[in-house]
Coordinates of C-alpha atoms in Angstrom, one line a residue:
M1 CA -20.1 14.8 36.7
N2 CA -21.7 16.5 33.6
K3 CA -20.0 19.8 34.6
L4 CA -16.7 18.0 34.8
I5 CA -17.1 16.4 31.4
L6 CA -18.1 19.8 29.9
W7 CA -15.1 21.4 31.6
N8 CA -12.7 18.8 30.2
F9 CA -14.2 19.3 26.7
L10 CA -13.7 23.0 26.9
I11 CA -10.0 22.5 27.9
V12 CA -9.5 20.2 24.9
V13 CA -11.1 22.7 22.5
I14 CA -8.9 25.5 23.9
A15 CA -5.8 23.4 23.7
L16 CA -6.5 22.5 20.0
N17 CA -7.0 26.1 19.1
N18 CA -3.8 27.0 20.8
M19 CA -2.0 24.2 19.0
A20 CA -3.3 25.5 15.7
E21 CA -2.1 29.1 16.5
A22 CA 1.2 27.8 17.6
S23 CA 1.9 25.6 14.5
L24 CA 0.3 27.9 11.9
P25 CA 1.5 31.5 11.7
E26 CA -0.7 34.6 11.8
H27 CA -0.4 37.9 10.1
P28 CA 2.0 39.7 10.0
V29 CA 4.2 36.6 10.0
C30 CA 2.2 35.2 7.1
G31 CA 0.4 36.5 4.1
V32 CA 2.8 39.4 3.5
H33 CA 4.1 40.1 0.0
T34 CA 6.9 42.6 -0.1
G35 CA 6.9 42.7 -3.9
D36 CA 4.5 44.4 -6.2
S37 CA 1.3 42.5 -5.5
T38 CA -0.4 44.2 -8.4
S39 CA 2.2 43.0 -10.9
A40 CA 1.2 40.3 -13.3
T41 CA 4.6 38.6 -13.1
T42 CA 5.8 39.0 -9.5
E43 CA 6.1 35.6 -7.9
F44 CA 4.5 35.2 -4.5
P45 CA 7.0 34.2 -1.7
W46 CA 4.9 31.2 -0.6
T47 CA 5.0 29.5 -4.0
A48 CA 6.6 26.1 -3.8
H49 CA 7.7 24.5 -7.1
I50 CA 7.4 20.7 -6.7
V51 CA 10.3 18.9 -8.4
Y52 CA 10.1 15.3 -9.7
T53 CA 12.9 13.0 -10.7
K54 CA 12.2 11.3 -13.9
P55 CA 13.9 8.5 -15.9
G56 CA 17.4 9.4 -16.9
N57 CA 17.8 11.4 -13.7
K58 CA 15.9 14.3 -15.4
K59 CA 14.2 16.8 -13.2
G60 CA 10.8 18.4 -13.9
I61 CA 8.3 20.7 -12.2
H62 CA 4.8 19.5 -12.8
C63 CA 2.9 20.9 -9.8
R64 CA 2.9 23.8 -7.4
G65 CA 2.3 24.0 -3.7
T66 CA 2.0 26.7 -1.0
L67 CA 4.3 27.2 2.0
I68 CA 2.1 27.3 5.2
N69 CA 4.7 27.4 7.9
E70 CA 8.5 26.7 8.3
R71 CA 8.1 23.0 7.7
Y72 CA 5.1 22.2 5.6
V73 CA 3.9 22.8 2.0
L74 CA 0.2 22.4 1.1
T75 CA -0.6 21.0 -2.4
G76 CA -3.1 18.8 -4.3
G77 CA -3.5 15.1 -3.6
H78 CA -3.3 14.5 -7.4
C79 CA 0.3 16.0 -7.2
V80 CA 1.4 13.1 -5.0
R81 CA -1.0 10.3 -6.0
K82 CA -1.8 10.7 -9.7
L83 CA 1.7 10.4 -10.9
P84 CA 3.3 8.4 -13.7
K85 CA 5.0 5.4 -12.0
T86 CA 8.4 6.6 -13.2
F87 CA 8.1 10.0 -11.4
V88 CA 9.6 10.4 -7.9
L89 CA 8.7 13.5 -5.9
S90 CA 12.1 14.6 -4.6
H91 CA 12.1 18.2 -3.4
V92 CA 10.6 21.7 -3.5
K93 CA 12.1 24.8 -4.8
L94 CA 11.4 28.0 -2.8
G95 CA 12.2 31.6 -3.4
G96 CA 11.5 31.6 -7.1
I97 CA 11.7 29.0 -9.9
N98 CA 15.3 29.9 -10.7
S99 CA 16.3 29.8 -7.1
A100 CA 18.9 27.4 -5.7
N101 CA 16.8 27.1 -2.5
D102 CA 16.0 23.4 -2.9
I103 CA 14.6 21.5 0.2
A104 CA 14.1 17.8 0.2
V105 CA 10.7 16.4 1.1
A106 CA 10.9 14.1 4.2
E107 CA 7.3 12.9 4.1
I108 CA 4.3 12.9 1.7
I109 CA 0.9 13.1 3.4
P110 CA -2.1 12.8 1.1
N111 CA -5.6 13.2 2.6
E112 CA -6.7 9.7 3.6
N113 CA -10.0 10.1 1.7
Y114 CA -8.6 11.2 -1.6
D115 CA -9.5 8.9 -4.4
A116 CA -7.2 9.2 -7.4
A117 CA -9.6 7.2 -9.5
S118 CA -12.6 9.5 -9.0
N119 CA -13.4 12.0 -11.8
N120 CA -14.1 14.9 -9.4
N121 CA -10.9 14.7 -7.4
L122 CA -12.8 14.9 -4.1
N123 CA -10.5 15.6 -1.0
D124 CA -7.8 16.6 -3.4
I125 CA -5.3 17.9 -0.8
A126 CA -1.9 16.8 0.6
L127 CA 0.9 18.0 2.8
L128 CA 4.6 17.8 2.1
K129 CA 6.7 17.8 5.2
L130 CA 10.1 19.3 4.5
E131 CA 13.4 17.8 5.6
K132 CA 14.3 20.9 7.6
D133 CA 12.8 24.2 8.7
V134 CA 12.7 27.0 6.2
Q135 CA 14.4 30.3 7.0
F136 CA 12.0 33.1 6.1
N137 CA 13.2 36.1 4.1
D138 CA 11.7 38.6 1.6
K139 CA 11.5 35.9 -1.0
V140 CA 10.4 33.0 1.2
Q141 CA 7.3 33.6 3.4
P142 CA 4.3 31.5 4.4
I143 CA 0.8 32.4 3.4
C144 CA -2.0 32.7 6.1
L145 CA -4.6 30.0 6.5
P146 CA -8.2 30.5 7.7
V147 CA -7.4 29.3 11.2
D148 CA -10.1 31.3 12.9
A149 CA -13.6 29.9 12.7
A150 CA -15.0 33.3 11.4
D151 CA -12.5 33.2 8.6
R152 CA -13.6 29.8 7.5
K153 CA -17.1 31.1 6.8
V154 CA -16.2 34.1 4.6
D155 CA -18.3 34.5 1.5
L156 CA -16.0 34.6 -1.5
T157 CA -18.6 35.6 -4.1
S158 CA -17.9 39.3 -3.7
K159 CA -14.1 38.9 -3.4
V160 CA -11.5 39.2 -6.1
L161 CA -9.2 36.2 -5.9
K162 CA -5.8 35.6 -7.3
I163 CA -3.9 32.7 -8.8
S164 CA -0.5 32.2 -10.3
E165 CA -0.2 30.3 -13.5
Y166 CA 2.8 28.7 -15.1
E167 CA 3.3 27.0 -18.4
H168 CA 6.5 26.6 -20.4
S169 CA 7.6 30.1 -19.2
K170 CA 9.5 30.4 -16.0
T171 CA 7.7 33.6 -15.2
A172 CA 4.6 33.7 -13.0
N173 CA 1.4 34.9 -14.6
N174 CA -0.8 36.3 -11.9
V175 CA -4.5 36.4 -12.8
E176 CA -7.6 37.8 -11.0
V177 CA -10.4 35.2 -10.9
Y178 CA -13.9 35.2 -9.4
E179 CA -15.9 32.5 -7.6
V180 CA -18.5 31.0 -9.8
P181 CA -21.8 30.1 -8.0
K182 CA -22.1 26.4 -7.4
N183 CA -25.2 26.0 -9.4
D184 CA -23.6 27.7 -12.5
C185 CA -20.6 25.5 -12.0
K186 CA -22.7 22.4 -11.8
V187 CA -24.4 23.2 -15.1
Y188 CA -21.0 23.1 -16.8
Y189 CA -19.7 20.0 -15.1
D190 CA -23.0 18.1 -15.2
T191 CA -22.5 17.8 -18.9
Q192 CA -19.3 15.9 -18.2
K193 CA -20.9 13.8 -15.5
I194 CA -18.7 15.4 -12.8
S195 CA -20.2 16.1 -9.4
I196 CA -19.2 19.4 -7.7
L197 CA -19.5 19.3 -3.9
D198 CA -19.5 21.9 -1.1
S199 CA -15.9 21.1 -0.3
Q200 CA -14.9 22.5 -3.7
I201 CA -14.7 26.1 -5.1
C202 CA -15.3 26.9 -8.7
A203 CA -13.5 30.0 -10.0
G204 CA -12.6 31.5 -13.3
A205 CA -11.3 34.6 -15.1
E206 CA -13.3 36.9 -17.3
L207 CA -11.1 36.2 -20.3
A208 CA -9.6 33.0 -21.7
R209 CA -5.9 32.5 -21.4
N210 CA -3.3 30.0 -22.7
S211 CA -3.1 26.6 -21.2
C212 CA -2.0 26.6 -17.5
K213 CA -0.9 23.0 -17.3
G214 CA 1.6 22.6 -14.5
S215 CA -0.2 24.9 -12.1
G216 CA -2.0 22.1 -10.3
G217 CA -1.7 22.1 -6.5
G218 CA -1.2 25.9 -6.6
A219 CA -2.9 28.6 -4.5
L220 CA -6.2 30.3 -4.9
M221 CA -5.7 33.4 -2.7
K222 CA -7.9 36.0 -1.1
Y223 CA -6.5 39.5 -0.4
G224 CA -8.1 41.3 2.5
T225 CA -8.6 41.5 6.3
S226 CA -9.3 38.6 8.7
A227 CA -11.0 38.1 12.0
K228 CA -7.8 39.0 13.9
S229 CA -6.2 41.5 11.6
N230 CA -7.6 44.6 10.0
T231 CA -4.5 44.9 7.8
Q232 CA -4.8 43.6 4.3
H233 CA -2.9 40.3 3.7
F234 CA -3.2 37.1 1.6
T235 CA -5.0 34.0 2.8
L236 CA -5.1 30.7 1.1
V237 CA -8.7 29.7 0.3
G238 CA -8.3 27.0 -2.4
V239 CA -5.9 24.4 -3.8
S240 CA -5.9 24.0 -7.6
S241 CA -7.5 20.6 -8.4
F242 CA -8.8 20.3 -12.0
G243 CA -10.5 22.2 -14.8
P244 CA -11.1 22.4 -18.6
R245 CA -8.3 21.8 -21.1
M246 CA -7.7 25.5 -21.3
C247 CA -7.4 27.7 -18.2
G248 CA -10.8 28.2 -16.5
T249 CA -13.1 31.1 -17.2
I250 CA -16.3 32.1 -15.6
A251 CA -18.2 30.1 -18.3
E252 CA -15.9 27.1 -17.9
P253 CA -14.5 27.3 -14.4
D254 CA -11.6 25.6 -12.7
V255 CA -12.2 23.6 -9.5
Y256 CA -10.3 24.1 -6.3
T257 CA -10.3 22.2 -3.0
R258 CA -11.8 24.4 -0.3
V259 CA -9.1 24.8 2.3
S260 CA -11.4 25.9 5.1
D261 CA -13.1 22.5 4.9
F262 CA -9.8 20.8 5.7
M263 CA -8.4 23.0 8.4
D264 CA -9.0 20.4 11.1
W265 CA -7.1 17.8 9.0
I266 CA -4.2 20.2 8.3
V267 CA -3.9 21.2 12.0
S268 CA -3.9 17.5 13.1
K269 CA -1.1 16.7 10.6
V270 CA 1.2 19.7 11.2
N271 CA 1.0 19.0 15.0

């Protein structure tokens, strides 16, 4: 009987892994940037600009997200739950901020444990299910996720990470950032009575920049190899959550939701 239970358990585990692989693409389908990845202004093809309808039928982009397969965009919980009551999330814009590639959002799926009233934005992650499948091309591609267990445990402290920032300009500002050790991050946020937990990543750039308001929900990316691919590609490691008034630096870091901690949740929803 015990052997039968163990066998059934293994079948379920294998089935879940296969479901994850089937629903979430792997390199080279994902994580490929055909543009100049070293450019400071080239937009990444998985960037989703989240469009809100405001009073007077005005449209505005106040958050970003990341395309993870042909039907889903990953973003921050605060982008769907911490909204002015007059804002309605209507669609996403793919293929560039000036693109006409607008796709309606069919379903908004915030993490069930996200608390919009908390000051540390714990579990700040959400999925947007699109109304129709996305057709991939050189300007619209999904990013890779840490599907494999080995990729979920990668130490980011020695890695150069990338983020894209937007403010009033319609041009992306790609910045290299570095993970800030949790204890150092806690020293900064303890002064504001904000708890930083293991499911969050702190990161900042070496130099201060202008305000990056409007980049919430956007991607914190790692460029490198993975457990199943020795070819360099981009993997999503964090979702922009909150930070200081100005863009985060190593001394005053931004906080991101750690994607690897939510992979089981993501897989359960996209399936």
